[in-house]
Short mmCIF file of C-alpha atoms in Angstrom, two decimals:
data_model
loop_
_atom_site.label_atom_id
_atom_site.label_comp_id
_atom_site.label_asym_id
_atom_site.label_seq_id
_atom_site.Cartn_x
_atom_site.Cartn_y
_atom_site.Cartn_z
CA UNK A 1 -18.18 -14.62 -0.84
CA UNK A 2 -14.78 -12.96 -1.22
CA UNK A 3 -11.84 -14.91 -2.58
CA UNK A 4 -8.92 -13.89 -0.30
CA UNK A 5 -5.90 -12.90 -2.37
CA UNK A 6 -3.33 -13.83 0.22
CA UNK A 7 -4.64 -17.14 1.60
CA UNK A 8 -2.08 -19.20 -0.40
CA UNK A 9 0.70 -17.08 1.10
CA UNK A 10 -0.51 -17.73 4.65
CA UNK A 11 -0.69 -21.45 4.01
CA UNK A 12 2.86 -21.48 2.64
CA UNK A 13 4.35 -19.21 5.30
CA UNK A 14 5.75 -21.93 7.64
CA UNK A 15 7.48 -23.60 4.70
CA UNK A 16 8.90 -20.26 3.53
CA UNK A 17 10.26 -19.49 6.99
CA UNK A 18 11.94 -22.89 7.30
CA UNK A 19 13.43 -22.59 3.84
CA UNK A 20 14.61 -19.06 4.54
CA UNK A 21 16.54 -20.16 7.61
CA UNK A 22 18.32 -22.77 5.57
CA UNK A 23 19.33 -20.55 2.67
CA UNK A 24 20.00 -17.23 4.43
CA UNK A 25 23.79 -17.81 4.95
CA UNK A 26 24.24 -18.76 1.29
CA UNK A 27 22.23 -15.74 0.17
CA UNK A 28 24.39 -13.49 2.29
CA UNK A 29 27.57 -14.95 0.80
CA UNK A 30 26.14 -14.60 -2.71
CA UNK A 31 25.17 -11.02 -2.09
CA UNK A 32 28.66 -10.14 -0.81
CA UNK A 33 30.27 -11.86 -3.77
CA UNK A 34 28.03 -10.18 -6.32
CA UNK A 35 28.16 -6.70 -4.82
CA UNK A 36 31.34 -5.49 -6.63
CA UNK A 37 30.02 -6.77 -9.96
CA UNK A 38 26.64 -5.09 -9.50
CA UNK A 39 28.37 -1.85 -8.54
CA UNK A 40 30.58 -2.05 -11.64
CA UNK A 41 27.47 -2.73 -13.76
CA UNK A 42 25.79 0.35 -12.34
CA UNK A 43 28.81 2.55 -13.04
CA UNK A 44 29.15 1.14 -16.55
CA UNK A 45 25.55 1.73 -17.49
CA UNK A 46 25.25 5.22 -15.98
CA UNK A 47 26.84 6.97 -19.03
CA UNK A 48 24.44 5.13 -21.34
CA UNK A 49 21.46 6.37 -19.34
CA UNK A 50 22.81 9.89 -19.63
CA UNK A 51 23.10 9.58 -23.40
CA UNK A 52 19.57 8.21 -23.72
CA UNK A 53 18.11 11.16 -21.87
CA UNK A 54 17.14 13.69 -24.50
CA UNK A 55 16.28 17.31 -23.78
CA UNK A 56 12.60 16.72 -24.49
CA UNK A 57 11.44 13.70 -22.51
CA UNK A 58 10.33 12.47 -19.15
CA UNK A 59 10.29 8.82 -20.06
CA UNK A 60 10.81 6.48 -17.13
CA UNK A 61 12.20 3.03 -16.62
CA UNK A 62 11.66 0.65 -13.72
CA UNK A 63 14.56 0.20 -11.34
CA UNK A 64 13.24 -3.28 -10.56
CA UNK A 65 14.35 -4.64 -13.92
CA UNK A 66 18.02 -4.84 -12.96
CA UNK A 67 20.51 -7.40 -11.74
CA UNK A 68 20.34 -5.81 -8.29
CA UNK A 69 16.70 -6.71 -7.78
CA UNK A 70 17.32 -10.20 -9.10
CA UNK A 71 20.03 -10.52 -6.46
CA UNK A 72 17.50 -9.48 -3.81
CA UNK A 73 14.88 -12.05 -4.82
CA UNK A 74 16.07 -14.62 -2.31
CA UNK A 75 16.29 -11.98 0.40
CA UNK A 76 12.67 -11.01 -0.20
CA UNK A 77 11.63 -14.63 0.17
CA UNK A 78 13.52 -15.03 3.43
CA UNK A 79 12.81 -11.68 5.05
CA UNK A 80 9.41 -10.78 3.65
CA UNK A 81 8.61 -7.72 1.52
CA UNK A 82 9.06 -5.20 4.35
CA UNK A 83 11.80 -4.30 6.80
CA UNK A 84 11.24 -2.68 10.20
CA UNK A 85 10.72 0.77 8.70
CA UNK A 86 8.15 -0.35 6.16
CA UNK A 87 10.59 -0.26 3.24
CA UNK A 88 10.55 -3.00 0.64
CA UNK A 89 13.53 -5.25 1.37
CA UNK A 90 14.07 -6.00 -2.32
CA UNK A 91 14.74 -2.34 -3.02
CA UNK A 92 16.73 -1.87 0.17
CA UNK A 93 19.11 -4.68 -0.71
CA UNK A 94 19.39 -3.52 -4.29
CA UNK A 95 20.42 -0.11 -3.01
CA UNK A 96 23.06 -1.64 -0.76
CA UNK A 97 24.40 -3.62 -3.71
CA UNK A 98 24.61 -0.44 -5.77
CA UNK A 99 26.26 1.44 -2.88
CA UNK A 100 23.53 4.06 -2.80
CA UNK A 101 21.87 5.58 0.24
CA UNK A 102 18.65 7.41 0.87
CA UNK A 103 15.73 7.42 3.23
CA UNK A 104 13.06 4.91 4.00
CA UNK A 105 10.65 7.84 4.13
CA UNK A 106 11.31 8.64 0.45
CA UNK A 107 14.57 10.44 1.23
CA UNK A 108 13.12 12.89 3.74
CA UNK A 109 14.58 11.38 6.90
CA UNK A 110 14.89 13.07 10.30
CA UNK A 111 13.97 16.71 10.35
CA UNK A 112 11.88 16.43 7.20
CA UNK A 113 8.29 17.46 6.91
CA UNK A 114 6.03 15.48 9.20
CA UNK A 115 8.87 13.80 11.08
CA UNK A 116 8.25 13.20 14.77
CA UNK A 117 10.45 11.90 17.55
CA UNK A 118 10.58 8.13 17.46
CA UNK A 119 9.88 8.03 13.72
CA UNK A 120 11.73 5.51 11.54
CA UNK A 121 15.35 6.39 10.92
CA UNK A 122 16.57 6.65 7.33
CA UNK A 123 17.78 3.40 5.82
CA UNK A 124 19.55 2.66 2.56
CA UNK A 125 16.98 2.74 -0.21
CA UNK A 126 16.79 2.17 -3.89
CA UNK A 127 16.16 5.10 -6.18
CA UNK A 128 12.53 5.73 -7.01
CA UNK A 129 10.92 2.86 -8.84
CA UNK A 130 10.63 5.36 -11.67
CA UNK A 131 13.97 6.88 -12.61
CA UNK A 132 13.64 10.03 -14.71
CA UNK A 133 15.75 10.05 -17.85
CA UNK A 134 15.10 13.62 -18.92
CA UNK A 135 13.09 16.77 -18.37
CA UNK A 136 9.31 17.20 -18.42
CA UNK A 137 8.74 18.73 -21.82
CA UNK A 138 7.63 15.48 -23.47
CA UNK A 139 8.73 13.81 -26.67
CA UNK A 140 10.69 10.66 -27.44
CA UNK A 141 14.37 10.39 -26.46
CA UNK A 142 16.80 10.09 -29.29
CA UNK A 143 18.15 6.73 -28.12
CA UNK A 144 14.78 5.08 -27.51
CA UNK A 145 12.14 3.80 -29.85
CA UNK A 146 8.66 5.26 -29.93
CA UNK A 147 5.90 3.64 -27.92
CA UNK A 148 4.44 0.51 -29.51
CA UNK A 149 1.78 1.23 -32.10
CA UNK A 150 -1.92 0.46 -31.80
CA UNK A 151 -1.77 -2.27 -34.44
CA UNK A 152 1.14 -4.03 -32.77
CA UNK A 153 -0.59 -3.95 -29.41
CA UNK A 154 -3.87 -5.13 -30.87
CA UNK A 155 -2.08 -8.04 -32.53
CA UNK A 156 -0.34 -8.97 -29.28
CA UNK A 157 -3.19 -8.44 -26.83
CA UNK A 158 -6.27 -9.25 -28.90
CA UNK A 159 -5.95 -13.04 -28.89
CA UNK A 160 -4.92 -13.10 -25.22
CA UNK A 161 -7.89 -11.03 -24.08
CA UNK A 162 -10.26 -13.30 -26.01
CA UNK A 163 -9.38 -16.14 -23.65
CA UNK A 164 -12.66 -17.67 -22.37
CA UNK A 165 -11.10 -17.78 -18.90
CA UNK A 166 -11.67 -14.01 -18.71
CA UNK A 167 -15.40 -14.49 -18.36
CA UNK A 168 -18.38 -12.78 -19.91
CA UNK A 169 -17.30 -9.12 -19.66
CA UNK A 170 -13.91 -7.51 -19.91
CA UNK A 171 -12.24 -4.14 -20.32
CA UNK A 172 -8.66 -3.25 -21.17
CA UNK A 173 -6.58 -0.14 -21.73
CA UNK A 174 -2.89 0.58 -22.28
CA UNK A 175 -1.32 4.05 -22.12
CA UNK A 176 2.13 5.48 -22.68
CA UNK A 177 2.97 7.01 -19.31
CA UNK A 178 5.39 9.46 -20.93
CA UNK A 179 2.56 11.13 -22.81
CA UNK A 180 -0.65 9.85 -21.24
CA UNK A 181 -1.75 8.75 -24.72
CA UNK A 182 -3.95 5.67 -24.94
CA UNK A 183 -2.30 3.04 -27.14
CA UNK A 184 -4.90 0.29 -26.87
CA UNK A 185 -8.47 -0.10 -25.71
CA UNK A 186 -10.98 -2.92 -25.53
CA UNK A 187 -14.17 -1.97 -23.73
CA UNK A 188 -12.01 0.66 -22.04
CA UNK A 189 -15.04 2.77 -21.09
CA UNK A 190 -17.13 -0.15 -19.84
CA UNK A 191 -17.83 0.08 -16.10
CA UNK A 192 -16.95 -3.16 -14.35
CA UNK A 193 -16.32 -4.38 -10.82
CA UNK A 194 -12.71 -3.39 -10.04
CA UNK A 195 -12.15 -5.48 -6.87
CA UNK A 196 -8.89 -4.46 -5.17
CA UNK A 197 -7.67 -2.29 -8.05
CA UNK A 198 -9.99 0.23 -6.36
CA UNK A 199 -7.07 0.77 -3.97
CA UNK A 200 -5.22 2.68 -6.71
CA UNK A 201 -8.01 5.27 -6.67
CA UNK A 202 -7.96 5.30 -2.86
CA UNK A 203 -4.19 5.86 -2.89
CA UNK A 204 -4.34 8.76 -5.34
CA UNK A 205 -7.27 10.38 -3.54
CA UNK A 206 -5.64 10.09 -0.11
CA UNK A 207 -2.25 11.38 -1.28
CA UNK A 208 -3.94 14.28 -3.04
CA UNK A 209 -6.05 15.20 -0.01
CA UNK A 210 -3.49 14.68 2.76
CA UNK A 211 -0.02 14.71 1.21
CA UNK A 212 2.66 11.99 1.43
CA UNK A 213 4.09 13.28 4.74
CA UNK A 214 0.84 13.15 6.70
CA UNK A 215 0.83 10.91 9.78
CA UNK A 216 -2.02 9.39 11.75
CA UNK A 217 -1.81 10.18 15.46
CA UNK A 218 -3.21 8.28 18.43
CA UNK A 219 -3.24 10.18 21.73
CA UNK A 220 -4.31 10.15 25.34
CA UNK A 221 -6.26 13.04 26.85
CA UNK A 222 -6.96 13.79 30.51
CA UNK A 223 -10.23 15.51 31.37
CA UNK A 224 -9.27 18.16 33.92
CA UNK A 225 -12.66 18.35 35.63
CA UNK A 226 -13.39 14.61 35.96
CA UNK A 227 -9.95 13.00 35.87
CA UNK A 228 -11.11 10.68 33.09
CA UNK A 229 -8.35 9.39 30.82
CA UNK A 230 -9.45 9.04 27.19
CA UNK A 231 -7.61 6.95 24.60
CA UNK A 232 -8.38 8.87 21.40
CA UNK A 233 -8.31 6.88 18.17
CA UNK A 234 -6.63 8.66 15.28
CA UNK A 235 -7.65 6.19 12.60
CA UNK A 236 -4.28 4.42 12.46
CA UNK A 237 -4.87 0.75 11.58
CA UNK A 238 -1.12 0.07 11.86
CA UNK A 239 -1.02 1.00 15.57
CA UNK A 240 0.61 -2.02 17.18
CA UNK A 241 0.54 -3.65 20.59
CA UNK A 242 3.43 -5.96 19.71
CA UNK A 243 6.65 -5.70 21.68
CA UNK A 244 8.65 -5.02 18.52
CA UNK A 245 6.84 -2.11 16.89
CA UNK A 246 9.02 -2.27 13.75
CA UNK A 247 8.72 1.45 13.10
CA UNK A 248 4.97 1.62 13.64
CA UNK A 249 3.12 3.62 16.28
CA UNK A 250 3.34 1.64 19.53
CA UNK A 251 0.49 1.24 22.01
CA UNK A 252 3.10 0.18 24.58
CA UNK A 253 5.05 3.41 24.10
CA UNK A 254 1.86 5.44 24.38
CA UNK A 255 1.07 3.73 27.68
CA UNK A 256 4.58 4.34 29.02
CA UNK A 257 4.51 8.03 28.11
CA UNK A 258 0.99 8.44 29.45
CA UNK A 259 1.92 6.79 32.76
CA UNK A 260 4.93 9.10 33.12
CA UNK A 261 2.73 12.16 32.50
CA UNK A 262 0.14 10.96 35.03
CA UNK A 263 2.78 10.35 37.69
CA UNK A 264 4.04 13.91 37.24
CA UNK A 265 0.52 14.97 38.18
CA UNK A 266 0.60 12.54 41.13
CA UNK A 267 -2.14 10.43 39.54
CA UNK A 268 -1.99 6.66 40.07
CA UNK A 269 -5.57 5.64 39.32
CA UNK A 270 -7.80 6.64 36.39
CA UNK A 271 -11.17 6.02 34.83
CA UNK A 272 -10.29 4.88 31.31
CA UNK A 273 -12.42 5.58 28.23
CA UNK A 274 -11.84 5.38 24.49
CA UNK A 275 -12.89 7.74 21.71
CA UNK A 276 -13.68 6.53 18.17
CA UNK A 277 -15.65 9.57 17.03
CA UNK A 278 -13.20 10.50 14.27
CA UNK A 279 -15.21 8.10 12.11
CA UNK A 280 -18.98 8.12 11.62
CA UNK A 281 -21.63 5.67 10.51
CA UNK A 282 -21.60 1.90 10.47
CA UNK A 283 -18.38 0.10 11.37
CA UNK A 284 -19.29 -3.12 9.61
CA UNK A 285 -18.40 -3.30 5.93
CA UNK A 286 -21.28 -4.43 3.66
CA UNK A 287 -19.54 -7.80 3.20
CA UNK A 288 -20.21 -8.50 6.90
CA UNK A 289 -17.94 -10.48 9.19
CA UNK A 290 -14.95 -11.46 7.08
CA UNK A 291 -11.33 -12.44 7.63
CA UNK A 292 -10.22 -9.89 5.02
CA UNK A 293 -11.26 -6.85 7.07
CA UNK A 294 -11.85 -5.82 10.69
CA UNK A 295 -14.68 -3.51 11.74
CA UNK A 296 -13.85 -0.04 10.41
CA UNK A 297 -13.12 2.00 13.53
CA UNK A 298 -10.81 4.88 14.42
CA UNK A 299 -9.15 2.83 17.17
CA UNK A 300 -7.63 -0.59 16.68
CA UNK A 301 -4.36 -2.37 17.34
CA UNK A 302 -2.77 -4.68 14.79
CA UNK A 303 -5.89 -4.48 12.63
CA UNK A 304 -7.80 -6.47 15.24
CA UNK A 305 -5.98 -9.67 14.24
CA UNK A 306 -6.13 -12.52 16.70
CA UNK A 307 -3.01 -14.26 15.37
CA UNK A 308 0.53 -13.06 14.74
CA UNK A 309 -0.03 -12.23 11.05
CA UNK A 310 0.59 -8.79 9.59
CA UNK A 311 -1.11 -9.23 6.23
CA UNK A 312 -3.65 -11.37 4.45
CA UNK A 313 -6.84 -12.92 5.81
CA UNK A 314 -6.98 -13.54 9.57
CA UNK A 315 -9.59 -13.97 12.29
CA UNK A 316 -10.48 -10.61 13.88
CA UNK A 317 -11.68 -9.50 17.32
CA UNK A 318 -15.36 -8.63 17.60
CA UNK A 319 -14.77 -5.06 18.83
CA UNK A 320 -11.31 -3.75 17.85
CA UNK A 321 -11.66 -0.44 19.75
CA UNK A 322 -12.68 -2.03 23.06
CA UNK A 323 -9.98 -4.68 22.64
CA UNK A 324 -7.29 -2.03 22.04
CA UNK A 325 -8.45 -0.08 25.09
CA UNK A 326 -8.31 -3.16 27.32
CA UNK A 327 -4.82 -3.93 26.06
CA UNK A 328 -3.82 -0.33 26.76
CA UNK A 329 -5.15 -0.62 30.32
CA UNK A 330 -2.92 -3.65 30.84
CA UNK A 331 0.11 -1.70 29.66
CA UNK A 332 -0.74 1.14 32.06
CA UNK A 333 -0.87 -1.37 34.92
CA UNK A 334 2.71 -2.42 34.12
CA UNK A 335 3.76 1.20 34.68
CA UNK A 336 1.99 1.60 37.98
CA UNK A 337 -1.29 3.12 36.80
CA UNK A 338 -4.53 1.41 37.77
CA UNK A 339 -7.25 1.84 35.15
CA UNK A 340 -10.93 1.00 35.22
CA UNK A 341 -12.57 -1.26 32.70
CA UNK A 342 -12.73 0.99 29.62
CA UNK A 343 -15.90 2.17 27.92
CA UNK A 344 -16.73 4.45 24.96
CA UNK A 345 -16.61 8.22 25.44
CA UNK A 346 -15.49 11.40 23.68
CA UNK A 347 -12.60 13.69 24.61
CA UNK A 348 -13.71 17.28 25.15
CA UNK A 349 -12.02 20.46 24.03
CA UNK A 350 -11.10 21.09 27.67
CA UNK A 351 -8.97 17.95 27.96
CA UNK A 352 -5.18 18.03 28.09
CA UNK A 353 -3.21 15.82 25.70
CA UNK A 354 -0.76 13.73 27.72
CA UNK A 355 1.03 11.68 25.06
CA UNK A 356 0.94 10.85 21.36
CA UNK A 357 2.29 8.27 18.93
CA UNK A 358 2.22 8.66 15.16
CA UNK A 359 2.15 6.30 12.22
CA UNK A 360 4.77 6.17 9.47
CA UNK A 361 4.10 8.80 6.78
CA UNK A 362 1.16 8.36 4.47
CA UNK A 363 3.52 7.47 1.62
CA UNK A 364 4.60 4.35 3.51
CA UNK A 365 1.02 3.45 4.44
CA UNK A 366 -0.06 3.74 0.80
CA UNK A 367 2.79 1.50 -0.32
CA UNK A 368 1.98 -1.11 2.31
CA UNK A 369 -1.70 -0.97 1.38
CA UNK A 370 -0.97 -1.58 -2.30
CA UNK A 371 1.77 -4.18 -1.91
CA UNK A 372 -0.13 -6.35 0.55
CA UNK A 373 -3.64 -5.40 -0.66
CA UNK A 374 -4.36 -4.33 2.91
CA UNK A 375 -8.09 -3.71 3.23
CA UNK A 376 -7.89 -2.21 6.73
CA UNK A 377 -5.43 0.47 5.63
CA UNK A 378 -7.52 1.12 2.52
CA UNK A 379 -10.69 1.78 4.50
CA UNK A 380 -8.80 3.97 6.96
CA UNK A 381 -7.21 6.10 4.23
CA UNK A 382 -10.59 6.45 2.52
CA UNK A 383 -12.10 7.83 5.73
CA UNK A 384 -9.21 10.21 6.27
CA UNK A 385 -9.77 11.42 2.72
CA UNK A 386 -13.41 12.06 3.62
CA UNK A 387 -12.40 14.02 6.73
CA UNK A 388 -9.90 16.12 4.74
CA UNK A 389 -12.51 16.77 2.04
CA UNK A 390 -15.18 17.87 4.49
CA UNK A 391 -17.37 14.79 4.02
CA UNK A 392 -18.71 12.54 6.80
CA UNK A 393 -16.24 9.79 7.63
CA UNK A 394 -18.64 6.98 6.73
CA UNK A 395 -19.12 4.81 3.64
CA UNK A 396 -21.28 7.42 1.89
CA UNK A 397 -18.78 10.17 2.70
CA UNK A 398 -15.95 8.01 1.39
CA UNK A 399 -17.73 7.60 -1.95
CA UNK A 400 -18.24 11.35 -2.32
CA UNK A 401 -14.72 12.24 -1.17
CA UNK A 402 -12.85 9.88 -3.49
CA UNK A 403 -14.85 10.98 -6.50
CA UNK A 404 -14.38 14.67 -5.57
CA UNK A 405 -10.60 14.33 -5.21
CA UNK A 406 -10.27 12.56 -8.55
CA UNK A 407 -12.40 15.20 -10.25
CA UNK A 408 -10.17 17.93 -8.81
CA UNK A 409 -7.19 16.17 -10.37
CA UNK A 410 -8.93 16.35 -13.75
CA UNK A 411 -9.43 12.59 -13.96
CA UNK A 412 -12.35 11.04 -15.86
CA UNK A 413 -14.81 9.64 -13.34
CA UNK A 414 -17.92 9.26 -15.52
CA UNK A 415 -19.65 6.03 -14.60
CA UNK A 416 -17.38 5.31 -11.65
CA UNK A 417 -18.95 4.33 -8.34
CA UNK A 418 -16.92 4.13 -5.16
CA UNK A 419 -18.69 2.57 -2.19
CA UNK A 420 -15.61 1.78 -0.13
CA UNK A 421 -11.83 2.24 -0.18
CA UNK A 422 -10.80 -1.40 -0.44
CA UNK A 423 -12.78 -2.71 -3.40
CA UNK A 424 -14.42 -5.44 -1.33
CA UNK A 425 -17.83 -3.95 -2.13
CA UNK A 426 -19.13 -5.68 -5.24
CA UNK A 427 -21.17 -2.61 -6.19
CA UNK A 428 -18.00 -0.58 -6.88
CA UNK A 429 -17.65 0.29 -10.56
CA UNK A 430 -14.70 1.59 -12.56
CA UNK A 431 -13.37 1.52 -16.11
CA UNK A 432 -10.02 0.54 -17.57
CA UNK A 433 -9.70 4.12 -18.83
CA UNK A 434 -10.04 5.50 -15.29
CA UNK A 435 -7.45 3.10 -13.89
CA UNK A 436 -4.88 3.98 -16.54
CA UNK A 437 -5.64 7.68 -16.07
CA UNK A 438 -4.87 7.24 -12.35
CA UNK A 439 -1.55 5.59 -13.20
CA UNK A 440 -0.66 8.35 -15.66
CA UNK A 441 -1.47 11.04 -13.10
CA UNK A 442 0.72 9.31 -10.51
CA UNK A 443 3.57 9.22 -13.05
CA UNK A 444 3.22 12.91 -13.90
CA UNK A 445 6.46 14.66 -12.82
CA UNK A 446 4.35 17.64 -11.83
CA UNK A 447 2.64 15.43 -9.20
CA UNK A 448 5.48 13.93 -7.14
CA UNK A 449 3.18 13.65 -4.11
CA UNK A 450 1.26 10.92 -5.94
CA UNK A 451 4.30 8.77 -6.73
CA UNK A 452 3.70 6.22 -3.89
CA UNK A 453 0.65 5.06 -5.87
CA UNK A 454 3.21 3.59 -8.28
CA UNK A 455 6.10 2.71 -5.99
CA UNK A 456 3.77 0.64 -3.81
CA UNK A 457 2.55 -1.60 -6.62
CA UNK A 458 3.53 -5.25 -6.04
CA UNK A 459 6.61 -6.30 -8.00
CA UNK A 460 6.11 -9.37 -10.19
CA UNK A 461 7.90 -12.34 -8.71
CA UNK A 462 9.12 -10.39 -5.69
CA UNK A 463 6.62 -8.70 -3.39
CA UNK A 464 3.11 -8.78 -2.03
CA UNK A 465 0.29 -10.27 -4.05
CA UNK A 466 2.57 -10.77 -7.08
CA UNK A 467 5.31 -12.57 -5.17
CA UNK A 468 4.33 -15.99 -6.47
CA UNK A 469 3.42 -14.87 -9.97
CA UNK A 470 5.50 -14.27 -13.13
CA UNK A 471 8.17 -16.70 -11.95
CA UNK A 472 8.70 -17.78 -15.57
CA UNK A 473 8.77 -14.33 -17.17
CA UNK A 474 8.45 -10.56 -16.64
CA UNK A 475 9.60 -10.82 -13.01
CA UNK A 476 10.62 -7.37 -11.79
CA UNK A 477 9.32 -5.76 -14.97
CA UNK A 478 5.59 -5.88 -14.26
CA UNK A 479 4.37 -3.95 -11.20
CA UNK A 480 0.64 -4.19 -10.67
CA UNK A 481 -2.25 -4.16 -8.26
CA UNK A 482 -4.23 -7.36 -8.27
CA UNK A 483 -7.96 -7.69 -7.72
CA UNK A 484 -9.88 -10.84 -6.86
CA UNK A 485 -13.51 -11.42 -5.89
CA UNK A 486 -15.66 -14.41 -6.71
CA UNK A 487 -16.24 -14.09 -10.47
CA UNK A 488 -13.98 -11.04 -10.77
CA UNK A 489 -10.29 -10.85 -11.67
CA UNK A 490 -8.44 -7.59 -12.36
CA UNK A 491 -4.90 -6.34 -12.82
CA UNK A 492 -3.64 -2.76 -13.24
CA UNK A 493 -0.16 -1.32 -13.12
CA UNK A 494 2.99 -0.60 -15.09
CA UNK A 495 5.32 -2.55 -17.34
CA UNK A 496 8.63 -1.70 -18.96
CA UNK A 497 8.95 -2.70 -22.60
CA UNK A 498 12.10 -4.07 -24.22
CA UNK A 499 12.56 -0.60 -25.67
CA UNK A 500 12.58 1.01 -22.23
CA UNK A 501 9.14 2.60 -22.47
CA UNK A 502 6.99 2.65 -19.35
CA UNK A 503 3.40 1.66 -20.10
CA UNK A 504 0.39 1.76 -17.82
CA UNK A 505 -2.25 -0.92 -18.25
CA UNK A 506 -5.55 -2.05 -16.78
CA UNK A 507 -7.31 -5.36 -17.40
CA UNK A 508 -10.72 -6.10 -15.84
CA UNK A 509 -12.64 -9.36 -16.19
CA UNK A 510 -16.08 -10.22 -14.79
CA UNK A 511 -18.09 -13.41 -14.90
CA UNK A 512 -15.01 -15.58 -14.48
CA UNK A 513 -15.55 -19.13 -13.26
CA UNK A 514 -11.97 -20.26 -12.66
CA UNK A 515 -9.97 -17.69 -10.67
CA UNK A 516 -6.63 -19.39 -11.33
CA UNK A 517 -7.19 -19.60 -15.10
CA UNK A 518 -8.35 -15.97 -15.23
CA UNK A 519 -5.33 -14.82 -13.23
CA UNK A 520 -3.01 -16.71 -15.56
CA UNK A 521 -4.67 -15.13 -18.61
CA UNK A 522 -4.19 -11.63 -17.17
CA UNK A 523 -0.55 -12.37 -16.39
CA UNK A 524 0.02 -13.49 -19.97
CA UNK A 525 -1.43 -10.23 -21.25
CA UNK A 526 0.80 -8.14 -18.98
CA UNK A 527 3.85 -10.19 -19.95
CA UNK A 528 3.05 -9.64 -23.64
CA UNK A 529 3.35 -5.89 -23.08
CA UNK A 530 6.93 -6.33 -21.88
CA UNK A 531 8.07 -8.05 -25.06
#
């Protein structure tokens, strides 16, 4: 049995929406009133940041730990963690308050690599979650203290990690992300069940294999010899059939463009098929039918959800590919194209592509996956990693591909076992050392393509699976991926210390009997790192 991480959020959603409607005007007035002061604060502190930056450091600090993000807290509650382009609203509103602009697609915007017509337009954005304060030659800046010592960390973390709520087996590691040096370890090389912290490995592997600008494309192909129209799945779980696509690839738009292309050929009636052959092997995850994940297929719309949710557990359709194809047929009908009842097929090399729609860039998909702990995106990205690595796009190929990509990055993978991309498989194994090594690699200034593995981490007290946590401390300072299965609780991410150092940490606990108590114990340990 899987303990859904987001079920409490779904239960509270109606109350949040009602409360949001009531407070939104006051939040808007507060934001307008505070904007000049926040801007003045930013201008006042900029010279200090310049002085701190020494010639021999690439220390980072989290942009979340500012008055601007605190100002945006209410906005996140009322508007949700994402805007229509897939950008975190907390960071968007902080950027507006600081009078800064950028791009929702990490500053690339129209005309950048991977941009297609109809892609999300640039929107004001906060600076990177990690703001560089110097060059990449290492060392400690003159104005900042050194990273906390091993003894200090042991004194602070030791008693907290001895909490019986953390079960019968645990592992912990803390590293200085400016140097990659391990500062603390407790069973750091012990392989344990990682649960959803597996998604950090999936993120790094996918970004390494495909690049942050890669997009997932769904298309229609017309077979010249038979006149068969094939809806070809591109493995985009964020493909949407909703009227408001909110920056995602739209099944409605694909139908409209396809109908226009068919009419140019004087075609008004087609035999419709759908192609899911991008993926191989079993579609059903080993956990079986579960509200946390649809069948893993290369064609689906809205993750096969049967309600209006966009994240968290939800009932799913039995056959997402067939359901998406039937929905597509209905859209074609609206544009004057009669389609047969769809069935499975495969587009040939002789077919002509009629229309395409593409997902947001991989960087945005990774961030959404991590923030919302989205299992459908995780399994899709794992399969795309397998395809890019030359492995079969099935669960076995995923395991080989993720491990191969991490090895190529020089990461320690001894003892690790990846059986899926989401961490829902209880036979996955990872160590605290591996998780912190992944975080350090993503923070490496020589690896900017991996940065979304950090920028997508939920923000304590603000976004995703950490939205309701850390409300009494470390909000905006801790950014971490959560992991929850029955008897398993994990947490891995980054924290900014009082001295401005950015630390990476990983805490894994197995054999837990009270999920809430274990989660609270992990939060206390992460908060201790910030002090």
